[in-house]
CSV table of N, CA, C and O in Angstrom, one decimal:
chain,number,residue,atom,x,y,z
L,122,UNK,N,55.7,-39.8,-74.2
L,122,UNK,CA,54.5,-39.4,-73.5
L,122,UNK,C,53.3,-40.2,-74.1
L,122,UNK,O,52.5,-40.9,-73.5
L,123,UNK,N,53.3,-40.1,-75.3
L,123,UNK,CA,52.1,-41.3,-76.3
L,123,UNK,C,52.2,-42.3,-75.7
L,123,UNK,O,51.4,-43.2,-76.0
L,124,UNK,N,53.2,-42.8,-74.7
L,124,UNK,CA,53.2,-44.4,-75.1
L,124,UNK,C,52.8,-44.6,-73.8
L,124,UNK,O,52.6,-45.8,-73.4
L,125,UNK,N,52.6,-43.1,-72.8
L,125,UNK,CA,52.5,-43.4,-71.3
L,125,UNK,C,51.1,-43.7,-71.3
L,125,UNK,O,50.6,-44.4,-70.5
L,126,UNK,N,50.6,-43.0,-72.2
L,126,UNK,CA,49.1,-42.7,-72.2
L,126,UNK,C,48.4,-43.9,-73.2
L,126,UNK,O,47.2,-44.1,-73.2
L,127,UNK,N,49.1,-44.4,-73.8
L,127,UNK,CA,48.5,-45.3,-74.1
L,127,UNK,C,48.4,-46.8,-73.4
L,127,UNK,O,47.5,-47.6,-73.4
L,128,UNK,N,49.6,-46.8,-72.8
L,128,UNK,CA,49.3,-47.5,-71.9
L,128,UNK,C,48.3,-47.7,-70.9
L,128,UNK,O,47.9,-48.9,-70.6
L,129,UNK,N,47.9,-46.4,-70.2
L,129,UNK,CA,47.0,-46.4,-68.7
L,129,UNK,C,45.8,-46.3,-69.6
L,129,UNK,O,44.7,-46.4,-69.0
L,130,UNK,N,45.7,-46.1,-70.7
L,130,UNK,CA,44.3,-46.2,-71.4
L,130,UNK,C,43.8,-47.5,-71.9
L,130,UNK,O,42.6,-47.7,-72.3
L,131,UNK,N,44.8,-48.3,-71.9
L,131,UNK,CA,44.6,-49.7,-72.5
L,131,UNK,C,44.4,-50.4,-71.0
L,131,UNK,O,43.8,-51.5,-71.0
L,132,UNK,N,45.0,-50.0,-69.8
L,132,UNK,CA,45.0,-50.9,-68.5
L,132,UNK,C,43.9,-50.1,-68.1
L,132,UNK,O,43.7,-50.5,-67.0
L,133,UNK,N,43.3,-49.4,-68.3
L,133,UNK,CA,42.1,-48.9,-68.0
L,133,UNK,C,40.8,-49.5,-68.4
L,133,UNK,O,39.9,-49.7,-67.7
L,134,UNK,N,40.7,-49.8,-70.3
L,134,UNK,CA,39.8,-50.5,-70.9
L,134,UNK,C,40.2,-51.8,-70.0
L,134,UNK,O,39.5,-52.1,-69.0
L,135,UNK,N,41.4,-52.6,-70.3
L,135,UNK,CA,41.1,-54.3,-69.9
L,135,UNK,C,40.6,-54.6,-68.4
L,135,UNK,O,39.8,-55.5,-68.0
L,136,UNK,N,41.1,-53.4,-67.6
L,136,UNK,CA,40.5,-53.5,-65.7
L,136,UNK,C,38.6,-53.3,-66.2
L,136,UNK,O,37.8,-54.1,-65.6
L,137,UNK,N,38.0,-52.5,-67.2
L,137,UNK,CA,36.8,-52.5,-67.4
L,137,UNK,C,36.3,-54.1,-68.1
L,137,UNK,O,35.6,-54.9,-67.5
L,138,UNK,N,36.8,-54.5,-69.1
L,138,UNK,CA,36.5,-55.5,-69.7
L,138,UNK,C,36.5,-56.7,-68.6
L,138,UNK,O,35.5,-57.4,-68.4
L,139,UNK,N,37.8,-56.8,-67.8
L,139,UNK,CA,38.0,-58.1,-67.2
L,139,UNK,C,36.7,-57.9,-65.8
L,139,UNK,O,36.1,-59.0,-65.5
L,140,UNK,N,36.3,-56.8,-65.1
L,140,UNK,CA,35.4,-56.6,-64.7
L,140,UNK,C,33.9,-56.3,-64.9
L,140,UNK,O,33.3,-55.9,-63.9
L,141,UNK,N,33.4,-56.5,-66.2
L,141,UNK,CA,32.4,-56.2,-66.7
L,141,UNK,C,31.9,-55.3,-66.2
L,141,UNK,O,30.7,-55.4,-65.9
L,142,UNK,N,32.8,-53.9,-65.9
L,142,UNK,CA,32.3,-52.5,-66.5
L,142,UNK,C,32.1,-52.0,-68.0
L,142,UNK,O,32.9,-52.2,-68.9
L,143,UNK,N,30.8,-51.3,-68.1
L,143,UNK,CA,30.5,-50.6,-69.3
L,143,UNK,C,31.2,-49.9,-69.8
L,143,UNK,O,30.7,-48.8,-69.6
L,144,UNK,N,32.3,-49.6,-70.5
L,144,UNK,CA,33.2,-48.3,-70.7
L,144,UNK,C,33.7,-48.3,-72.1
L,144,UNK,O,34.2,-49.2,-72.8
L,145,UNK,N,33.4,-47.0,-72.4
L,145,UNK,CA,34.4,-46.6,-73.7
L,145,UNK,C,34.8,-45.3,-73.4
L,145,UNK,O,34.3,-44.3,-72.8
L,146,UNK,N,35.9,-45.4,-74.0
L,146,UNK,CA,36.8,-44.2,-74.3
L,146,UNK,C,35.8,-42.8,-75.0
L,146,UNK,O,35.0,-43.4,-75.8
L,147,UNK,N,35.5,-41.4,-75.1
L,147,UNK,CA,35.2,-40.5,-75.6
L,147,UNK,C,35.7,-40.4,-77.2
L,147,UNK,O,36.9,-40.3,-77.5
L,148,UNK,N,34.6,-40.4,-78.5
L,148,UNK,CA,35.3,-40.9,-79.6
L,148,UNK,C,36.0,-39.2,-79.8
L,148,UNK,O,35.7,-38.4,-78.9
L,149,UNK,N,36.7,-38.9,-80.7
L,149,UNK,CA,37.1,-37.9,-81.5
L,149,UNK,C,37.8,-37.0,-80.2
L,149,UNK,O,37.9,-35.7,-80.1
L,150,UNK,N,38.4,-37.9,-79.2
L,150,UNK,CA,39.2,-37.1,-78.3
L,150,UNK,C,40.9,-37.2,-78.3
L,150,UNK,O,41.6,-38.2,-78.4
L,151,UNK,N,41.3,-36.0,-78.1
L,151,UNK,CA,43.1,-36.4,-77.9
L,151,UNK,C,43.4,-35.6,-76.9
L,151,UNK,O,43.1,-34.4,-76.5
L,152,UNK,N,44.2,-36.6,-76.5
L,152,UNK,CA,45.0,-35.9,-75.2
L,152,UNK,C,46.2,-34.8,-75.5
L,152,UNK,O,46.9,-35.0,-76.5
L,153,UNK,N,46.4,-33.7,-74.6
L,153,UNK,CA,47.1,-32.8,-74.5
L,153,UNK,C,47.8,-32.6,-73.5
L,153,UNK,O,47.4,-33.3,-72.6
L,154,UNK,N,48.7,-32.0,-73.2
L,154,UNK,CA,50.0,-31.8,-71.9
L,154,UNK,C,49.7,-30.3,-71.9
L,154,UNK,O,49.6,-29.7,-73.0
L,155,UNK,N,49.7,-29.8,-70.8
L,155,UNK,CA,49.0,-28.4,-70.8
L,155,UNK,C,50.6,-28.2,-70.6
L,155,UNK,O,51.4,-29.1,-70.2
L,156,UNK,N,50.9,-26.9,-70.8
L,156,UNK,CA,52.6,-26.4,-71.1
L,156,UNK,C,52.7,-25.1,-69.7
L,156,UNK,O,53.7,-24.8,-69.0
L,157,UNK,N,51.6,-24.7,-69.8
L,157,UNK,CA,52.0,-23.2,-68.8
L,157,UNK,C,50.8,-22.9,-68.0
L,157,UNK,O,49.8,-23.5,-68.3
L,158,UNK,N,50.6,-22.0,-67.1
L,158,UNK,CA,49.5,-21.4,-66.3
L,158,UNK,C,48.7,-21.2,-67.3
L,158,UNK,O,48.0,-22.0,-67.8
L,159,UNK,N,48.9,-20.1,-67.8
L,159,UNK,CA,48.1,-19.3,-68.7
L,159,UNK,C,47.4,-20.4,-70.1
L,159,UNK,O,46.3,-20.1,-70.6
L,160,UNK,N,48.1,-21.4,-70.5
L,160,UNK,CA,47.1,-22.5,-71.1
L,160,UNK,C,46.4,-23.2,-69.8
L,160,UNK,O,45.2,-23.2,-69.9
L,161,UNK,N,46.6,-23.6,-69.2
L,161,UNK,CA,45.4,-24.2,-67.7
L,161,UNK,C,44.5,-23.9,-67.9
L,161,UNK,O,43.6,-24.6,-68.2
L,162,UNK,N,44.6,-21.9,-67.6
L,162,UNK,CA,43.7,-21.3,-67.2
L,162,UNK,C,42.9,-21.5,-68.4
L,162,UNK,O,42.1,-22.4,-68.1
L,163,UNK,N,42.7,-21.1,-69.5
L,163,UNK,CA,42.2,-21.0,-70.3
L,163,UNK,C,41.5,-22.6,-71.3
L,163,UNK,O,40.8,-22.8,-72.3
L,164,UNK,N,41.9,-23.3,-70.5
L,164,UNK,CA,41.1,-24.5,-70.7
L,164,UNK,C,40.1,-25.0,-69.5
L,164,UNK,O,39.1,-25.6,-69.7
L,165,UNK,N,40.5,-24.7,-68.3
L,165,UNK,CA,39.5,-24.7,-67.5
L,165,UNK,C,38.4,-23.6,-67.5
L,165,UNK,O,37.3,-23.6,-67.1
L,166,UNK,N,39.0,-22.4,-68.3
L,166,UNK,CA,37.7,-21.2,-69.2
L,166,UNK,C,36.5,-21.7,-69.5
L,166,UNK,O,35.4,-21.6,-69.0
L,167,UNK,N,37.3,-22.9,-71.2
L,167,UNK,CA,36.9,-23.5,-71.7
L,167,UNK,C,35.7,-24.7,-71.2
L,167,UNK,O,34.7,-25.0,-71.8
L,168,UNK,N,36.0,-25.1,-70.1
L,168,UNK,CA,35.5,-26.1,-69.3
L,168,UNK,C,34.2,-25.8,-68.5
L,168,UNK,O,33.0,-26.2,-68.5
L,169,UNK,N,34.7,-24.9,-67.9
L,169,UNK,CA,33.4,-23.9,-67.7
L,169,UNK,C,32.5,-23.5,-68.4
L,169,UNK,O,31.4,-23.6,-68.0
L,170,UNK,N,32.8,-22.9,-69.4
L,170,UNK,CA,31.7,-22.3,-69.6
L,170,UNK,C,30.8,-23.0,-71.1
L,170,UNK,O,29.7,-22.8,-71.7
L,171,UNK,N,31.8,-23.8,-71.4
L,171,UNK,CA,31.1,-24.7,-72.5
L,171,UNK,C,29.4,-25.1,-72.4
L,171,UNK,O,28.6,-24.7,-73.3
L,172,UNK,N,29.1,-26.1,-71.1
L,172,UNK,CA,27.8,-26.3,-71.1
L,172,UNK,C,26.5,-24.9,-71.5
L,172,UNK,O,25.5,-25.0,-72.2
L,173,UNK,N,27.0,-23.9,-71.0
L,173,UNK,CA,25.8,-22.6,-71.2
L,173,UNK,C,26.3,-22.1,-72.6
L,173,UNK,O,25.3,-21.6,-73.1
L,174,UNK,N,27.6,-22.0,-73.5
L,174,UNK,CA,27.9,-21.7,-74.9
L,174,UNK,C,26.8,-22.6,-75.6
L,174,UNK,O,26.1,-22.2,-76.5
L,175,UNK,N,26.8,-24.0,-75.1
L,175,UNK,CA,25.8,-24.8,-75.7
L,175,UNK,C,24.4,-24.0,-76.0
L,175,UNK,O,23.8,-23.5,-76.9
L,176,UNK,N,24.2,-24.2,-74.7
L,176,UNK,CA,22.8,-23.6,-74.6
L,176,UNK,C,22.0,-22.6,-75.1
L,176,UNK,O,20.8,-22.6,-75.4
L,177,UNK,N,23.3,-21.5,-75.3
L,177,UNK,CA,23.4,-19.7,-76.0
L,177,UNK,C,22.7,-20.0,-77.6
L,177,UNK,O,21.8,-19.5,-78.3
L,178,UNK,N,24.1,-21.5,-77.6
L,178,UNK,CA,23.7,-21.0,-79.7
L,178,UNK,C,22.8,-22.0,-79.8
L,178,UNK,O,22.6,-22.0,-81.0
L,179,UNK,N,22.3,-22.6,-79.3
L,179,UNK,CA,20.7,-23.4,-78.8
L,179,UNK,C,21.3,-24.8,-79.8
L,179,UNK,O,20.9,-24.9,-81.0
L,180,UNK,N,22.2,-25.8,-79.3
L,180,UNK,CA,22.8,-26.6,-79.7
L,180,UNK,C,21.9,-27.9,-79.0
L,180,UNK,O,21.5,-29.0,-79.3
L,181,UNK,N,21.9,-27.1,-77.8
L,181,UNK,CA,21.3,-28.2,-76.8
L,181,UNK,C,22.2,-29.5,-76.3
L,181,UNK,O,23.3,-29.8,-76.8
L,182,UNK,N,21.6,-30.3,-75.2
L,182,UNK,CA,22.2,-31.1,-75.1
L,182,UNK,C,21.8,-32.7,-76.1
L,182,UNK,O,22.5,-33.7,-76.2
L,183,UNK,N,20.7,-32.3,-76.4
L,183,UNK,CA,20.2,-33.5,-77.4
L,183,UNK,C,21.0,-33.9,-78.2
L,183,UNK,O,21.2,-35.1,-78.7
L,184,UNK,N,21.6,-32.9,-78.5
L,184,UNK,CA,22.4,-32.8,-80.2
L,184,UNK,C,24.1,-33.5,-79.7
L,184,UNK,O,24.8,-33.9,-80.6
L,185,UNK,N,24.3,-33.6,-78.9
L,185,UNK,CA,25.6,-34.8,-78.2
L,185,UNK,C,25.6,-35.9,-78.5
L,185,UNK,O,24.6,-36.6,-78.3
L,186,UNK,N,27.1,-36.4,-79.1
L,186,UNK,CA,27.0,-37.8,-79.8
L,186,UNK,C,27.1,-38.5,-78.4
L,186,UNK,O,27.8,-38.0,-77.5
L,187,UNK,N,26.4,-39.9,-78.1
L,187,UNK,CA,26.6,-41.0,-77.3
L,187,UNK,C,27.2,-42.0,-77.7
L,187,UNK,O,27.4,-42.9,-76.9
């Protein structure tokens, strides 16, 4: 599976490069194989409601690395 994804991540950077799209990969990210419903669900939880958790513990959006 590593080698699938590294793959379509590398033909994904060179289609940006050879086209002079702007693109980088998200730093401090790893991919995961979600296993069952019940992990899904609970990352699309996660997915949701992250932006307003931000907000709650007053993290803000400023404070996001670019």
């Amino acid at each position: 599976m590593a080698s699938v994804l590294r793959g379509y991540k590398g033909s994904i950077k060179q289609y940006a490069d050879k086209n002079n799209i702007e693109f980088a990969w998200q730093p401090r990210y790893y991919d995961r194989v979600i296993r069952d419903e019940k992990e899904h669900e609970n990352i699309r939880e996660y997915i949701y409601d992250n932006p307003g958790n931000w907000l709650l513990n007053k993290q803000g959006f400023e404070n996001l690395y670019l």
